[in-house]
Short mmCIF file of C-alpha atoms in Angstrom, two decimals:
data_model
loop_
_atom_site.label_atom_id
_atom_site.label_comp_id
_atom_site.label_asym_id
_atom_site.label_seq_id
_atom_site.Cartn_x
_atom_site.Cartn_y
_atom_site.Cartn_z
CA MET A 1 3.04 5.82 8.20
CA ILE A 2 1.67 2.89 6.27
CA ALA A 3 -2.03 3.15 5.45
CA PHE A 4 -3.52 -0.22 4.60
CA VAL A 5 -6.59 -2.21 3.66
CA SER A 6 -7.01 -5.92 4.24
CA ARG A 7 -9.75 -8.25 3.04
CA THR A 8 -8.52 -11.75 3.87
CA GLY A 9 -6.13 -10.85 6.68
CA ASN A 10 -2.91 -11.29 4.69
CA VAL A 11 -2.11 -7.57 4.58
CA ARG A 12 -3.09 -7.12 8.25
CA ASN A 13 -0.79 -10.02 9.16
CA ILE A 14 2.18 -8.47 7.36
CA VAL A 15 1.48 -5.00 8.76
CA GLY A 16 1.47 -6.55 12.24
CA LYS A 17 5.11 -7.47 11.70
CA LEU A 18 6.10 -3.87 10.90
CA VAL A 19 6.39 -2.95 14.57
CA ALA A 20 8.71 0.03 14.06
CA ILE A 21 6.41 1.76 11.56
CA PRO A 22 3.17 3.52 12.45
CA THR A 23 0.18 2.04 10.62
CA MET A 24 -3.43 2.95 10.04
CA GLU A 25 -6.15 0.78 8.58
CA ILE A 26 -8.33 2.54 6.03
CA THR A 27 -11.89 1.75 7.06
CA ASP A 28 -13.39 5.04 5.88
CA SER A 29 -12.47 6.39 2.45
CA SER A 30 -13.11 9.98 3.54
CA ILE A 31 -10.06 10.23 5.81
CA GLU A 32 -7.09 12.38 4.86
CA ILE A 33 -3.44 11.62 5.52
CA ASN A 34 -1.51 14.85 5.96
CA LYS A 35 2.00 13.42 5.96
CA PRO A 36 4.07 11.18 3.67
CA TYR A 37 2.94 7.55 3.67
CA PHE A 38 3.03 4.22 1.88
CA LEU A 39 -0.21 2.56 0.80
CA PHE A 40 -0.49 -1.21 1.33
CA THR A 41 -3.38 -2.88 -0.45
CA TYR A 42 -4.64 -6.20 -1.69
CA THR A 43 -5.65 -6.75 -5.32
CA ASP A 44 -9.32 -7.19 -6.15
CA ASN A 45 -10.84 -9.44 -8.79
CA LEU A 46 -8.42 -9.73 -11.72
CA GLY A 47 -5.80 -7.07 -10.98
CA ASP A 48 -8.11 -4.28 -9.83
CA ILE A 49 -7.69 -1.59 -7.18
CA PRO A 50 -10.17 -2.24 -4.34
CA LYS A 51 -13.09 0.23 -4.33
CA ILE A 52 -12.26 1.60 -0.86
CA VAL A 53 -8.72 2.39 -2.05
CA LYS A 54 -9.95 4.14 -5.21
CA ASP A 55 -12.43 6.12 -3.13
CA PHE A 56 -9.75 7.01 -0.57
CA LEU A 57 -7.34 8.23 -3.26
CA ASN A 58 -10.05 10.10 -5.15
CA HIS A 59 -11.47 11.68 -1.98
CA SER A 60 -8.62 14.08 -1.43
CA GLU A 61 -5.76 15.57 -3.38
CA VAL A 62 -3.83 15.47 -0.08
CA ASN A 63 -4.07 11.67 -0.07
CA ARG A 64 -2.65 11.50 -3.58
CA GLU A 65 0.10 14.09 -2.96
CA ASN A 66 1.37 12.48 0.25
CA LEU A 67 1.50 8.96 -1.20
CA LYS A 68 5.18 8.06 -1.65
CA GLY A 69 4.93 4.40 -2.64
CA VAL A 70 2.60 1.43 -2.95
CA ILE A 71 2.83 -2.12 -1.63
CA ALA A 72 0.46 -4.89 -2.68
CA SER A 73 -0.32 -8.39 -1.57
CA GLY A 74 -1.60 -10.92 -4.06
CA ASN A 75 -1.37 -14.52 -5.16
CA THR A 76 1.09 -15.52 -7.87
CA ASN A 77 -1.45 -18.11 -9.06
CA PHE A 78 -3.27 -15.21 -10.75
CA GLY A 79 -0.39 -14.80 -13.21
CA ARG A 80 -0.42 -11.49 -15.06
CA TYR A 81 -3.06 -10.13 -12.63
CA TYR A 82 -0.74 -10.64 -9.64
CA CYS A 83 -0.64 -7.41 -7.59
CA GLY A 84 -2.28 -5.53 -10.42
CA SER A 85 -3.51 -2.94 -7.94
CA ALA A 86 0.08 -1.84 -7.28
CA ILE A 87 0.81 -1.54 -10.98
CA GLU A 88 -2.35 0.50 -11.57
CA ILE A 89 -1.72 2.86 -8.63
CA SER A 90 1.93 3.27 -9.56
CA GLN A 91 1.08 4.24 -13.13
CA TRP A 92 -1.86 6.44 -12.15
CA LEU A 93 -0.12 8.44 -9.40
CA LYS A 94 3.50 8.12 -10.58
CA VAL A 95 4.74 6.51 -7.35
CA PRO A 96 7.12 3.56 -7.05
CA ILE A 97 6.06 0.04 -6.25
CA ILE A 98 7.86 -0.70 -2.98
CA ARG A 99 7.06 -4.40 -2.95
CA THR A 100 4.66 -6.97 -4.33
CA ILE A 101 4.05 -9.77 -1.85
CA ASP A 102 2.75 -13.28 -2.41
CA LEU A 103 0.07 -14.04 0.19
CA ARG A 104 1.54 -13.44 3.69
CA GLY A 105 5.06 -12.80 2.47
CA ASN A 106 8.33 -13.55 4.20
CA GLN A 107 11.08 -11.83 6.17
CA ASP A 108 12.71 -10.45 3.03
CA ASP A 109 9.45 -8.65 2.22
CA ILE A 110 9.35 -7.15 5.72
CA ASP A 111 13.01 -6.09 5.52
CA THR A 112 12.46 -4.42 2.13
CA ILE A 113 9.43 -2.47 3.36
CA VAL A 114 11.26 -1.30 6.50
CA SER A 115 14.36 -0.30 4.54
CA SER A 116 12.32 1.57 1.92
CA TYR A 117 10.32 3.32 4.63
CA LYS A 118 13.47 4.49 6.39
CA THR A 119 14.95 5.76 3.13
CA MET A 120 11.90 7.32 1.50
CA ILE A 121 9.78 8.50 4.43
CA ILE A 122 11.97 9.05 7.48
CA GLU A 123 15.09 10.36 5.68
CA GLY A 124 12.86 12.18 3.18
CA GLU A 125 11.30 14.21 6.00
CA THR A 126 14.72 15.40 7.18
CA ASP A 127 15.90 16.54 3.73
#
């Protein structure tokens, strides 16, 4: 599964192209995800994790333990702050950054997410 948040619609647009992967929009930070998942977020302000994402990850140890990777959308015009949320989450929870995506991304971004999902989530469940 890919759990996601979207503010401007860029993340939602990309997630809509991931037709073979189950997705869930995080609209309530008190939910728990009881299986391995990727987190797909935007970056707030100057490289910050959005509040709903922080609250979601802090709400439950289960949410932190089942997180297997992070994906972020951002705008390269923000320079060193580009996709800072992914960097912060990766360092905080010791998970890999699957992909950083400029705005609405491209087919290579989609292919990388799908490939990583198959390798890390689907094949990881059968190990």
